[in-house]
Short mmCIF file of C-alpha atoms and ligand atoms in Angstrom, two decimals:
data_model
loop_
_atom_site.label_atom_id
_atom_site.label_comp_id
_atom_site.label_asym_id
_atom_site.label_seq_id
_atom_site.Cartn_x
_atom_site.Cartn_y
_atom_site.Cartn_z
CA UNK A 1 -63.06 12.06 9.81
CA UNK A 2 -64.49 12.05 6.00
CA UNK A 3 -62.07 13.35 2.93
CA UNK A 4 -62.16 16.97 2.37
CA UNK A 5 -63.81 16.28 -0.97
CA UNK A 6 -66.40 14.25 0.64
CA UNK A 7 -67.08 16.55 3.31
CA UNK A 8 -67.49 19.89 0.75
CA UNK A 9 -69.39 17.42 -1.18
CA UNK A 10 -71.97 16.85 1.37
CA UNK A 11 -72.20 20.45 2.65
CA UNK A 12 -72.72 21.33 -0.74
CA UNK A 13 -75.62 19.01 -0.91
CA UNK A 14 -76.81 19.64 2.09
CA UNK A 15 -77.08 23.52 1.74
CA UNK A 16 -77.78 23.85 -2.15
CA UNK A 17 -80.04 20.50 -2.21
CA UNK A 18 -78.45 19.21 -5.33
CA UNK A 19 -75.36 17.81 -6.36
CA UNK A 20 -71.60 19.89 -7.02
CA UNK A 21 -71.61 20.20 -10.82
CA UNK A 22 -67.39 20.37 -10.54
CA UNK A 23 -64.94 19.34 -8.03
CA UNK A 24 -61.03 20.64 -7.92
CA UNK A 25 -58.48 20.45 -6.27
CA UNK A 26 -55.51 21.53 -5.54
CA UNK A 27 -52.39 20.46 -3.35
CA UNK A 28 -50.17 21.77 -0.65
CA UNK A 29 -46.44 21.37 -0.39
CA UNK A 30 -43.42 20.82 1.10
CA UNK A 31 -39.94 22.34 0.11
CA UNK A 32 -36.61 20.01 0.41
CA UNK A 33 -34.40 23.01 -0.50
CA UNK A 34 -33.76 26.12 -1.82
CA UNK A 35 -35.90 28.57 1.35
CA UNK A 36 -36.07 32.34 0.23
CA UNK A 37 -33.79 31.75 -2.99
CA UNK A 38 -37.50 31.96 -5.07
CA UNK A 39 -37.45 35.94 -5.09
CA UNK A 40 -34.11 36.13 -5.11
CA UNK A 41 -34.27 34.90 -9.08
CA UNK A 42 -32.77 31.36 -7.55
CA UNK A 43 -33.49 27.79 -7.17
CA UNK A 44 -36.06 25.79 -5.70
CA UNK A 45 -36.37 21.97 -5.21
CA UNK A 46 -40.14 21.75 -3.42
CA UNK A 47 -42.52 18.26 -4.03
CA UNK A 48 -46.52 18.35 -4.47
CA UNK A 49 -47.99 16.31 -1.13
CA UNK A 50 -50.99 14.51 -0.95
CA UNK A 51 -52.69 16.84 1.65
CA UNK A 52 -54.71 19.29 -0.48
CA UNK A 53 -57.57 21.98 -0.54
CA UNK A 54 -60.86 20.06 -2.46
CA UNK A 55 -64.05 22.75 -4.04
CA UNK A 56 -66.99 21.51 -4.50
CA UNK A 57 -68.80 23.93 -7.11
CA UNK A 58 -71.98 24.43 -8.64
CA UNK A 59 -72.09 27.08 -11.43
CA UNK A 60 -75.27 29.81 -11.37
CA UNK A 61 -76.81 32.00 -13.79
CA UNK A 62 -76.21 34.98 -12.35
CA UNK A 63 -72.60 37.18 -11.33
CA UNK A 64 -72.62 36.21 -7.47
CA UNK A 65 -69.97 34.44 -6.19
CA UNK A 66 -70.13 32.85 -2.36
CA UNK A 67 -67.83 30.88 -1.14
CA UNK A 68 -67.90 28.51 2.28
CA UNK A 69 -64.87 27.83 4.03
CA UNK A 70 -65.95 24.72 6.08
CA UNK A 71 -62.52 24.69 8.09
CA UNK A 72 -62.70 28.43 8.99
CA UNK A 73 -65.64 27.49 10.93
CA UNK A 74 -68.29 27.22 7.93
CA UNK A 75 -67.70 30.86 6.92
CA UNK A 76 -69.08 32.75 4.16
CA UNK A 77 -68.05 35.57 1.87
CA UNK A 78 -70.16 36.47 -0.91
CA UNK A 79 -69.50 38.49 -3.63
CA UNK A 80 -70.83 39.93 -6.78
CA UNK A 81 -68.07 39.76 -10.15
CA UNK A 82 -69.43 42.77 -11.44
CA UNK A 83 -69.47 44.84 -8.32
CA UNK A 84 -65.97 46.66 -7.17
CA UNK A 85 -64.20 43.86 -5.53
CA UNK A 86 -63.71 45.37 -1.93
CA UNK A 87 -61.56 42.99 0.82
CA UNK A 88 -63.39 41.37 3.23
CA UNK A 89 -62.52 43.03 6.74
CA UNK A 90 -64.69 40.17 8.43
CA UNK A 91 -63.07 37.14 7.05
CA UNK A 92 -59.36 37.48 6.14
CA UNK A 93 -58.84 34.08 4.11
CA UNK A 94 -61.44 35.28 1.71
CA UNK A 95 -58.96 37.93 0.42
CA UNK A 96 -56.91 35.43 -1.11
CA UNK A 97 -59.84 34.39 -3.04
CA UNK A 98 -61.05 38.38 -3.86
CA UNK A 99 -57.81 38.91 -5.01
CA UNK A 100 -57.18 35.74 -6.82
CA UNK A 101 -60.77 37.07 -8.66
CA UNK A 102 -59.70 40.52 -9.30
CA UNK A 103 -56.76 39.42 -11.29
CA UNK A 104 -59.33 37.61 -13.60
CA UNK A 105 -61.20 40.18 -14.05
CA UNK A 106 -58.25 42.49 -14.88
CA UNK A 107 -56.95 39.82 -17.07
CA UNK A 108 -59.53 40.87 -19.41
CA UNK A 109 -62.22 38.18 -18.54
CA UNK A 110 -64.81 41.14 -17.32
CA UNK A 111 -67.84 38.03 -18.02
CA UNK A 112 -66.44 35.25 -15.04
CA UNK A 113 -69.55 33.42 -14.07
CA UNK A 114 -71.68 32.80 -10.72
CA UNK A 115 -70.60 30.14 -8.23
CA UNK A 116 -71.68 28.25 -4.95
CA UNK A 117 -67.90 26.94 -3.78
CA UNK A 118 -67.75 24.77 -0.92
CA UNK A 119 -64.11 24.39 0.18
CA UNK A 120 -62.50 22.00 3.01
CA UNK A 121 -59.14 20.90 2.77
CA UNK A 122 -56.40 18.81 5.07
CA UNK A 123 -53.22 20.99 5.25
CA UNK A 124 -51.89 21.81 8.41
CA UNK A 125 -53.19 25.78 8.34
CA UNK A 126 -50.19 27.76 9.42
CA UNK A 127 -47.94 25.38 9.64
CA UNK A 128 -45.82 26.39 6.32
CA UNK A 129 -47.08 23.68 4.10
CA UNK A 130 -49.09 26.21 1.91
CA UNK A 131 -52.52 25.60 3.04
CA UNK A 132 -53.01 29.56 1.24
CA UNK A 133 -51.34 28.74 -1.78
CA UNK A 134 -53.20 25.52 -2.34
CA UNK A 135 -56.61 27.58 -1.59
CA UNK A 136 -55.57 29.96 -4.11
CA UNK A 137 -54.64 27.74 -7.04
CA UNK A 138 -57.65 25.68 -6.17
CA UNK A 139 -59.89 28.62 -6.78
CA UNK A 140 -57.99 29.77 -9.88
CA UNK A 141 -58.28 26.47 -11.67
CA UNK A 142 -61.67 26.29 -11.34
CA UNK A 143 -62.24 29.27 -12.51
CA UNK A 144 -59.93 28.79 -15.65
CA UNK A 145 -61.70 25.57 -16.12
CA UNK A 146 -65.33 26.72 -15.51
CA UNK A 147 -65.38 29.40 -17.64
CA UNK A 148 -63.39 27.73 -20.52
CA UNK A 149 -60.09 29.90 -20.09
CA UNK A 150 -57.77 26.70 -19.71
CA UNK A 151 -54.62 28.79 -18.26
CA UNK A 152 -51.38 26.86 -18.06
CA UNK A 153 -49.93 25.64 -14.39
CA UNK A 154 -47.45 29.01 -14.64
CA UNK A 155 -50.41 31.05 -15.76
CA UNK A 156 -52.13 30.42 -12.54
CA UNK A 157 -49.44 30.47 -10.43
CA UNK A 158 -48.34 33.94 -11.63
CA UNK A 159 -52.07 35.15 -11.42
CA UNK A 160 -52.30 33.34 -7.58
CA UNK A 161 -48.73 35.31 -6.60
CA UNK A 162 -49.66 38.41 -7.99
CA UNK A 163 -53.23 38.26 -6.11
CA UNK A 164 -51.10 37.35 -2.87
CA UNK A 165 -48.80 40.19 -3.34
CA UNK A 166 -51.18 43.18 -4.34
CA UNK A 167 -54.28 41.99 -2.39
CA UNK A 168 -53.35 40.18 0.54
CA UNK A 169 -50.00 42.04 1.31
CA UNK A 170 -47.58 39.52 1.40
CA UNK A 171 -44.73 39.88 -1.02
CA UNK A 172 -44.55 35.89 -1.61
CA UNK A 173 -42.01 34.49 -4.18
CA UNK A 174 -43.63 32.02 -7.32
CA UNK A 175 -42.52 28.65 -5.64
CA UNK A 176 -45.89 27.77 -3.81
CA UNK A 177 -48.16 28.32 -6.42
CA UNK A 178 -46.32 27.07 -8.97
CA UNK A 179 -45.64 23.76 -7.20
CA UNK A 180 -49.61 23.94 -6.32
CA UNK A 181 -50.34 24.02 -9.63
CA UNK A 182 -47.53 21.72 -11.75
CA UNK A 183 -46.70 19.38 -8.99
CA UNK A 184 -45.99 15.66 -10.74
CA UNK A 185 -46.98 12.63 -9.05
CA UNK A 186 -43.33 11.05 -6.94
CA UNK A 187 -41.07 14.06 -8.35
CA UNK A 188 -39.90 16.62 -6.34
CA UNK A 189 -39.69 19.74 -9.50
CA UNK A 190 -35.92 21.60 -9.87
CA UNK A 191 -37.94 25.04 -10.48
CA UNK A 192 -35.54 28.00 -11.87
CA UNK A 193 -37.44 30.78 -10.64
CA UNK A 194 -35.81 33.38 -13.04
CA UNK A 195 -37.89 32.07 -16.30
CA UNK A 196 -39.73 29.25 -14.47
CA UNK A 197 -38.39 26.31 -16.34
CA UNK A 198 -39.26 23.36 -14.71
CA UNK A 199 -37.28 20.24 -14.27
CA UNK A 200 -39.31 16.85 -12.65
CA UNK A 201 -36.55 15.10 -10.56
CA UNK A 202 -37.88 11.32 -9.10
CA UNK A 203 -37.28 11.13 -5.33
CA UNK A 204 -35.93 7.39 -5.04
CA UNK A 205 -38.15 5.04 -4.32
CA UNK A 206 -36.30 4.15 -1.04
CA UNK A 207 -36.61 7.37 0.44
CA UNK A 208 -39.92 8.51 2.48
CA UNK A 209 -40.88 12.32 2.66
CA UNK A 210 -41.67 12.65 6.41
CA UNK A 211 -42.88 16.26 7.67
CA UNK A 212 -42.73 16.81 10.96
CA UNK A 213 -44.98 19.74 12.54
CA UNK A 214 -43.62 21.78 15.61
CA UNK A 215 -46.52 22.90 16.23
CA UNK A 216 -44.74 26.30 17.11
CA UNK A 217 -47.22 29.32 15.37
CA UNK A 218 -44.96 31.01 13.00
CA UNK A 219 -45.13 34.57 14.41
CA UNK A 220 -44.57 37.84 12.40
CA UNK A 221 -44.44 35.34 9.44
CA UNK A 222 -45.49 38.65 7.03
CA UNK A 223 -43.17 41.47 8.31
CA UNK A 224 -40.18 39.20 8.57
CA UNK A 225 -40.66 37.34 5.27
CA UNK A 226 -40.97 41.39 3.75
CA UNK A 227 -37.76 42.38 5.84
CA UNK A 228 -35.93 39.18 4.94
CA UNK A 229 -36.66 40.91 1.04
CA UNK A 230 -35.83 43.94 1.02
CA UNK A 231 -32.20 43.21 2.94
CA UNK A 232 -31.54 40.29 -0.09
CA UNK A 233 -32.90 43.19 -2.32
CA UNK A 234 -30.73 45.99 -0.40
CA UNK A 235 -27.59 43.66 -0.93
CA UNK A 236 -27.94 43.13 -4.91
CA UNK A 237 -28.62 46.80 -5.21
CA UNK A 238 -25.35 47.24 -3.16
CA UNK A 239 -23.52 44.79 -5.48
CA UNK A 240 -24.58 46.05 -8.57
CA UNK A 241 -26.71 43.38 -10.07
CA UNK A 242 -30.31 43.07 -10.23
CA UNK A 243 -30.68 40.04 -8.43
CA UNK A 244 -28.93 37.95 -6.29
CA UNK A 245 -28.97 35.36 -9.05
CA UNK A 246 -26.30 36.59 -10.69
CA UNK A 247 -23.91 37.01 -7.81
CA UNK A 248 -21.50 34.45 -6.87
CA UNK A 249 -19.79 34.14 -3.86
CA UNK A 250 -16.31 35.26 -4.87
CA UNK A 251 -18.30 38.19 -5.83
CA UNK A 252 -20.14 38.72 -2.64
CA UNK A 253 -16.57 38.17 -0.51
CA UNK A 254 -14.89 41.01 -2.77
CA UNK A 255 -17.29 43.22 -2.40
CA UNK A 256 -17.82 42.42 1.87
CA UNK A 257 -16.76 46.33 2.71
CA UNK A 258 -19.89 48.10 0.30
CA UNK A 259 -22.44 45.57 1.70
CA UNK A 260 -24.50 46.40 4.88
CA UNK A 261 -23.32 43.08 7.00
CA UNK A 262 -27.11 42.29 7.53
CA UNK A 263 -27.57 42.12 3.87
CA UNK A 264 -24.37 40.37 3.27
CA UNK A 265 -25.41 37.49 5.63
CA UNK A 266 -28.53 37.15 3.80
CA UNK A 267 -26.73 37.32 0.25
CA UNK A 268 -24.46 34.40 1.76
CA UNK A 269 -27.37 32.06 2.54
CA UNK A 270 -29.04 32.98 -0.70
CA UNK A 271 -25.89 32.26 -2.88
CA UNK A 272 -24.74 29.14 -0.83
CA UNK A 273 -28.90 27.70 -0.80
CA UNK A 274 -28.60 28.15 -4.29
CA UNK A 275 -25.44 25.93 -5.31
CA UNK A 276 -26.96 23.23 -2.16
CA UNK A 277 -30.41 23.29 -4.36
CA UNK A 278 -28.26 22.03 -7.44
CA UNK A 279 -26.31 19.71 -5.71
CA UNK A 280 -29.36 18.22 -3.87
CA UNK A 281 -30.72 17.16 -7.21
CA UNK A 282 -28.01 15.46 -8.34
CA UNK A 283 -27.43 13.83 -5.53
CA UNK A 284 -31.14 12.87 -5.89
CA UNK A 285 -30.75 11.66 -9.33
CA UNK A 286 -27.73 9.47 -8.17
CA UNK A 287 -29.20 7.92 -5.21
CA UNK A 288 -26.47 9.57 -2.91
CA UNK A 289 -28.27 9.85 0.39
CA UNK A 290 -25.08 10.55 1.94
CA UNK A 291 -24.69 13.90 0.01
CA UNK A 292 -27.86 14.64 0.28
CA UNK A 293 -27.72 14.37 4.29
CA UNK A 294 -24.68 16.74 4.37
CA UNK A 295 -26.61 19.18 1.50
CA UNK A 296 -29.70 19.03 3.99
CA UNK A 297 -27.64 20.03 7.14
CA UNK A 298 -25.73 22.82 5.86
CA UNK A 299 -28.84 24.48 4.53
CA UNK A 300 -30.54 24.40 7.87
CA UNK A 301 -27.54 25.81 9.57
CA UNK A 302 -27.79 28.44 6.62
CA UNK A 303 -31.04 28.94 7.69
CA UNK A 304 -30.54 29.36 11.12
CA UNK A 305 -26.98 31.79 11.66
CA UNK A 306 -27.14 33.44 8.21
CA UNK A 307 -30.69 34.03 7.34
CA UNK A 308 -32.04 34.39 10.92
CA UNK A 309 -35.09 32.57 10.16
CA UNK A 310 -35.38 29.54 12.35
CA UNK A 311 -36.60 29.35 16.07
CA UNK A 312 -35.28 27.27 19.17
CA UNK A 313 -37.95 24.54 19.13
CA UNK A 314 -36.93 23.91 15.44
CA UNK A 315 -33.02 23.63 15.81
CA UNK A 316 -33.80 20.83 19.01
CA UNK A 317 -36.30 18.95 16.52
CA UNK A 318 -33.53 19.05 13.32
CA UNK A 319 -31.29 17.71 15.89
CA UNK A 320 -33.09 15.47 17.67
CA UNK A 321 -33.77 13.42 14.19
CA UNK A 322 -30.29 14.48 12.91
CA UNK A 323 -28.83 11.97 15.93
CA UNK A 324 -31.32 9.08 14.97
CA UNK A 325 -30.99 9.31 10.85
CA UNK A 326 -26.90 10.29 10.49
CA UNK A 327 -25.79 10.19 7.06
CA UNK A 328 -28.48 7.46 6.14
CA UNK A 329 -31.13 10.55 5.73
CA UNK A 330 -31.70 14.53 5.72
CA UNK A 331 -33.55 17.25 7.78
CA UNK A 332 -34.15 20.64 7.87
CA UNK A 333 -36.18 23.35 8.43
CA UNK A 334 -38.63 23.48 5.31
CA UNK A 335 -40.85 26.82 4.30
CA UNK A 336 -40.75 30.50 5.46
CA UNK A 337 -39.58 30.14 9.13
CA UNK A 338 -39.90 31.32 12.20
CA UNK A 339 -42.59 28.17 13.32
CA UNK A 340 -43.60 25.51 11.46
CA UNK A 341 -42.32 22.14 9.90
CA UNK A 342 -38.97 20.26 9.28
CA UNK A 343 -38.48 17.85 6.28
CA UNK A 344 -36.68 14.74 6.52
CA UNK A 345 -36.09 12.46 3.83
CA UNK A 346 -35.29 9.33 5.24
CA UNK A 347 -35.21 5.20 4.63
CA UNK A 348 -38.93 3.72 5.87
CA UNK A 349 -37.19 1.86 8.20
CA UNK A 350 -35.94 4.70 9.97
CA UNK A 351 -39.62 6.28 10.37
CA UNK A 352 -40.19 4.37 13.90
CA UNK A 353 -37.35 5.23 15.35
CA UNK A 354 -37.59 8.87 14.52
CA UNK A 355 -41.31 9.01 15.48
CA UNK A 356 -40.49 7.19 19.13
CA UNK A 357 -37.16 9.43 19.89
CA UNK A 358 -39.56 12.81 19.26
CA UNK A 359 -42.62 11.04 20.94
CA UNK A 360 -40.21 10.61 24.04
CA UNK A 361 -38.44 13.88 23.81
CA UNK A 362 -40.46 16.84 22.26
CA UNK A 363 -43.40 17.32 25.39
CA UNK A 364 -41.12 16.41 27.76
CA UNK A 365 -38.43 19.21 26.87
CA UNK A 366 -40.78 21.62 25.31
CA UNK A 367 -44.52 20.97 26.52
CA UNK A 368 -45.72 20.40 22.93
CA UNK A 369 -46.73 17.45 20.58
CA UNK A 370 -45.53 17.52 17.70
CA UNK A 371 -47.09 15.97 14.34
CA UNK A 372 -46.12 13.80 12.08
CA UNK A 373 -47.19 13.42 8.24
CA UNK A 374 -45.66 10.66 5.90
CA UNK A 375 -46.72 12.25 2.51
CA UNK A 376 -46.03 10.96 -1.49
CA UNK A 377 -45.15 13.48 -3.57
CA UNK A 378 -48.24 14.27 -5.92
CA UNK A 379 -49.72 15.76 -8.93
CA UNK A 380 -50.69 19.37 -9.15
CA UNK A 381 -53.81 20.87 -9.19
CA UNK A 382 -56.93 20.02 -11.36
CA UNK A 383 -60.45 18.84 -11.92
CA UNK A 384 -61.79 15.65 -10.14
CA UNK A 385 -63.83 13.22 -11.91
CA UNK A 386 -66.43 12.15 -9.68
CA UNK A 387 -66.98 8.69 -9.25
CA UNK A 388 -70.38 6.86 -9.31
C1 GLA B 1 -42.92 31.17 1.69
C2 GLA B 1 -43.16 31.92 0.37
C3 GLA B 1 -42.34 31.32 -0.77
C4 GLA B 1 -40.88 31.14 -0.38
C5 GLA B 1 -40.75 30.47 0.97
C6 GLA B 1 -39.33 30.43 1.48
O1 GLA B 1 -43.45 29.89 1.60
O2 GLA B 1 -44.52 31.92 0.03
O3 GLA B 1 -42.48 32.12 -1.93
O4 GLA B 1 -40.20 32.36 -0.42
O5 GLA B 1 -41.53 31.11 1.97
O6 GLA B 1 -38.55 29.63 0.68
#
């Protein structure tokens, strides 16, 4: 099948009969560590990949605004900028893009300009590589570029968050947007999500990021991810602080008889993810695979008895490669849970045998194939040069 860029390329063509006059793009990601510590004020440790969402877009001289979504069976929702900006009720991935618009316009740039967008991407959609967030950030850079407004990475991903939040409903930390948008090419980025400094850290050369996809549809992804919230928010409240940030666990232990024991289980994950995410950089920094393999571990146990977020089919994969890699690589569960992919970062040579044992064990146990991606971590979004 043709790149993403090449195939909104030639539907653009094809349906406009001229050329894209810009091309963007904008890439999806993978987290390996730090899971629901973004909104907590915490740490995150996520990489760019090289699986992205690519708009092809050719300006007009009008205010109308239609966008194709080749993958979502060559939809279309059409808009007009200076119209009230209503959600779409017929296509539900446009929202992202409506809301991602509104926040421009409220932004005080009431004058965006007209655009034909072609989009096609090659994410995994749903399977908690931020297929959304990428289609969101690719949208806001173009804008930003199109019309001149040249925001920052952080701009956008703020603007792309809050659009996710108050349009589309889901109360989504800063961590996929903001990787969308700053990723640097083979750096995984230390992000402190309470001021949104940004620290590149190099994953070693000898290490290859493999994502594995369970192909298990992340159910009530929304309501849990909102529940999973308020109880971290429900436990600061209960402890006094305004964010979970600022609690250690010495702190949390004292305090064990005022906290609701759902909330205190989910303030235990968030404190202990947070101390693995700083640890897991070091360890990165220092080569120390063997550190990194126990840091990887405990945070998908966290995952799974404290923060009640992983599913059956998940734990057996983590497992599964746990008993081929040892301490010569890591796994886990990587995104929002309940479905999706595990991360493993793991010596090339060790990609065979990890791709036979699940070829030979997944279907037969569980009646599903799983897929595999070997991705490099990559820049963040931007403009594409065409080339002649
Ligand atoms: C989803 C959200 C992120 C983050 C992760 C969990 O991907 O969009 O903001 O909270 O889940 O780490």
């Amino acid at each position: 099948m043709n790149h993403p860029l090449e195939r909104a390329q030639q539907a653009f063509s094809k349906t406009f009969n001229r050329d894209a006059d810009r091309l963007f793009h904008a890439p999806g990601r993978v987290n390996l560590i730090g899971e629901h510590t973004d909104y907590n004020n915490g740490f995150v440790l996520p990489t760019a990949i090289d699986r992205g969402t690519y708009m092809a877009v050719g300006l007009r001289d009008d205010s109308q605004i239609n966008v194709t979504a080749l993958d979502i069976n060559g939809e279309t929702s059409c808009w007009d900028a200076n119209a009230t900006i209503e959600h779409d009720q017929k296509h539900s991935w446009a929202n992202y893009l409506r809301g991602v618009f509104i926040q421009f316009v409220e932004s005080s740039h009431p004058n965006i300009k007209g655009m034909d967008v072609v989009v096609a991407g090659n994410i995994p959609q749903g399977a908690g590589l931020s297929s959304s967030a990428s289609f969101s950030v690719v949208f806001a850079t173009a804008i930003s570029e199109i019309n001149n407004l040249f925001y920052t990475p952080a701009k956008i991903a703020l603007l792309c968050q809050a659009a996710e939040n108050q349009f589309v409903g889901c109360n989504c930390g800063i961590m996929d947007q903001l990787i969308s948008a700053a990723g640097q090419i083979n750096h995984a980025l230390l992000i402190d999500c309470q001021n949104l400094a940004i620290e590149p850290i190099s994953v070693p050369d000898s290490l290859a990021v493999m994502i594995i996809d369970s192909k298990v549809t992340r159910g009530l992804v929304d309501s849990e991810y909102n529940d999973r919230r308020k109880q971290c928010e429900l436990a600061a409240k209960q402890l006094n602080i305004s964010s979970l940030r600022e609690a250690s666990l010495s702190v949390l232990q004292a305090n064990r008889d005022s906290v609701d024991p759902i909330a205190f289980k989910r303030a235990h994950h968030v404190i202990t993810e947070n101390e693995r995410t700083l640890a897991m950089t070091e360890a990165l920094k220092n080569n120390d695979v063997t550190s990194l393999s126990r840091l990887m571990a405990e945070s998908h146990v966290s995952m799974r008895d404290d923060f009640e977020i992983t599913v059956p089919l998940i734990d057996y994969l983590v497992e599964l490669v746990s008993s081929v890699i040892g301490r010569n690589g890591g796994v886990r569960m990587t995104g929002g849970g309940f479905g999706g992919c595990i991360v493993c970062l793991l010596p090339e040579n060790l990609i065979a045998p990890v791709t036979q044992a699940i070829h030979n064990n997944y279907p037969r146990e569980h009646g599903l194939t799983a897929e595999i991606h070997i991705c490099k971590a990559s820049n963040g979004a931007g403009e594409i040069t065409p080339t002649v």
